[in-house]
CSV table of C-alpha atoms in Angstrom, one decimal:
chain,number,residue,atom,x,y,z
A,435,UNK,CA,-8.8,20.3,24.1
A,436,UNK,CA,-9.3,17.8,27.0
A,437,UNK,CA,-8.9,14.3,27.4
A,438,UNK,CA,-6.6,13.3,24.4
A,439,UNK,CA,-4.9,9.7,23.9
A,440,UNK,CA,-1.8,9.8,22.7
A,441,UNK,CA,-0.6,6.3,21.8
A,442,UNK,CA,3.3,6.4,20.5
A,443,UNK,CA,4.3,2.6,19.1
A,444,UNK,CA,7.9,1.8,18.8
A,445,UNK,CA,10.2,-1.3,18.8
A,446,UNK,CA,12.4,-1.5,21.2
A,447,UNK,CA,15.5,0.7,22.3
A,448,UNK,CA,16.0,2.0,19.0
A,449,UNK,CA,18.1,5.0,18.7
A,450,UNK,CA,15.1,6.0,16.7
A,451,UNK,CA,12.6,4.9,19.5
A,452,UNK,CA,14.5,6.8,22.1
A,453,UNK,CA,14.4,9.9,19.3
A,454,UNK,CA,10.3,9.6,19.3
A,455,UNK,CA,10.1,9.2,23.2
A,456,UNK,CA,12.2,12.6,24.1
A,457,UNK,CA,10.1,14.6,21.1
A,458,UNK,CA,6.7,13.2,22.7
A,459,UNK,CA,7.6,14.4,25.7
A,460,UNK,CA,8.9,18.1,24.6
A,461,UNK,CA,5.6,17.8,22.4
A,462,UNK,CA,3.7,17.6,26.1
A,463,UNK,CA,5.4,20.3,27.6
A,464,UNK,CA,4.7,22.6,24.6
A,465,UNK,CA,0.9,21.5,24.5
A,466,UNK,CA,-1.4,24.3,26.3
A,467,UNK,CA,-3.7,21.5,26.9
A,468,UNK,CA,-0.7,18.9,28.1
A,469,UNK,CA,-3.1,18.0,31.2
A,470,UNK,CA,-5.3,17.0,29.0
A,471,UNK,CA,-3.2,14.8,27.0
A,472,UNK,CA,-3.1,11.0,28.4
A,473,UNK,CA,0.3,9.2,26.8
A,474,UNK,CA,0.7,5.9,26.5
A,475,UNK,CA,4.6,4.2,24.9
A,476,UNK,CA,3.6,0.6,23.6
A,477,UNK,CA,6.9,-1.5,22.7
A,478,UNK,CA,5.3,-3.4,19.6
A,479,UNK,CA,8.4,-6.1,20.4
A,480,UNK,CA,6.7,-6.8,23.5
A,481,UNK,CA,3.2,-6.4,22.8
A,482,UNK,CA,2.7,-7.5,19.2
A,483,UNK,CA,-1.0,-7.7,19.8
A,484,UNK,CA,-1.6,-4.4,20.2
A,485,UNK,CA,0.0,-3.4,17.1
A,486,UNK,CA,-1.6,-5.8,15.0
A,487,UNK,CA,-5.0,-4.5,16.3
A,488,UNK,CA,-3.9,-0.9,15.5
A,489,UNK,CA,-2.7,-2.2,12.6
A,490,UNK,CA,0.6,-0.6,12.9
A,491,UNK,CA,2.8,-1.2,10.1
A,492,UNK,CA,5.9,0.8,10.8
A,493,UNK,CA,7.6,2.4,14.1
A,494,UNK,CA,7.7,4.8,16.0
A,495,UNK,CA,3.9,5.6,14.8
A,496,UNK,CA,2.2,8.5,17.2
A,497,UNK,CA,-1.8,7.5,17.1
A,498,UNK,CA,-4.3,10.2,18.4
A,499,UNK,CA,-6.7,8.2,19.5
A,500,UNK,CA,-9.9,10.2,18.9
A,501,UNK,CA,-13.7,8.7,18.0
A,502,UNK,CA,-14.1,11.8,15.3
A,503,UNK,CA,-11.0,12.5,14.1
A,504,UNK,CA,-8.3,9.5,14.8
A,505,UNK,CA,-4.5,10.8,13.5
A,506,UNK,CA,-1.7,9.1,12.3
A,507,UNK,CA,2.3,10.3,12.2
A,508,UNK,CA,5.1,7.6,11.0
A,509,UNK,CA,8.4,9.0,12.7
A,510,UNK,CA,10.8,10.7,15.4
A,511,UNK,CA,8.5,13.3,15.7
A,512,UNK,CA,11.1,16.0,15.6
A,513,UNK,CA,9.6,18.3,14.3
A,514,UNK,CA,7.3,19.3,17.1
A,515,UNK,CA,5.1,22.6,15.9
A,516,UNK,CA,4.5,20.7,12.8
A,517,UNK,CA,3.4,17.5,14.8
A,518,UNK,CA,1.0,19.9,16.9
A,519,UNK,CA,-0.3,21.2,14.3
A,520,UNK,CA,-1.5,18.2,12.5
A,521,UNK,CA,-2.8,17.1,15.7
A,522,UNK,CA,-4.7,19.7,16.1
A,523,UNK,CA,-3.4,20.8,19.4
A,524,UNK,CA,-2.5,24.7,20.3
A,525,UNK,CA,1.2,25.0,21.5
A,526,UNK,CA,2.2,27.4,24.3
A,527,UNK,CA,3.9,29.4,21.7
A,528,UNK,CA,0.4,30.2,19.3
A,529,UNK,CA,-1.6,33.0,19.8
A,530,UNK,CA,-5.3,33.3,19.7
């Protein structure tokens, strides 16, 4: 997979927010495709806009922003094989 948005929402410097930030990132490292995947951390405290035109409702919310298939996971994101594979994004770790 190339050329995946990844948009991760959260409010503020939550421990929570920090808790979603550190699993996105060891979510990227895992991904086989992680130079294809573009990231992008919107603080809905400063930006309110953009969640109301997600319509986010809760945070931390990851969005894959896709035209075909767009996904949607409410949380810290900890568990990150699980969070792949709803994604639909191979980890270094699955075999063909």
């Amino acid at each position: 997979m190339t050329n995946l948005l990844l948009r991760l929402y959260i409010a503020g410097p939550s421990a929570t927010s920090r808790r979603a930030e550190q699993n996105l990132r060891r979510l990227r490292d895992v991904a086989k495709a992680r130079d294809g995947l573009a990231v992008e951390i919107i603080d809905v405290l400063k930006n309110p806009e953009l969640a109301e035109q997600a319509a986010i409702i809760a945070t931390p919310t990851l969005a894959l922003e896709h035209p075909v298939r767009p996904r949607r996971i409410i949380g810290d994101l900890s568990d990150v094989e699980r969070v792949l594979d709803f994604l639909g994004i191979e980890s270094e770790g699955t075999r063909a």
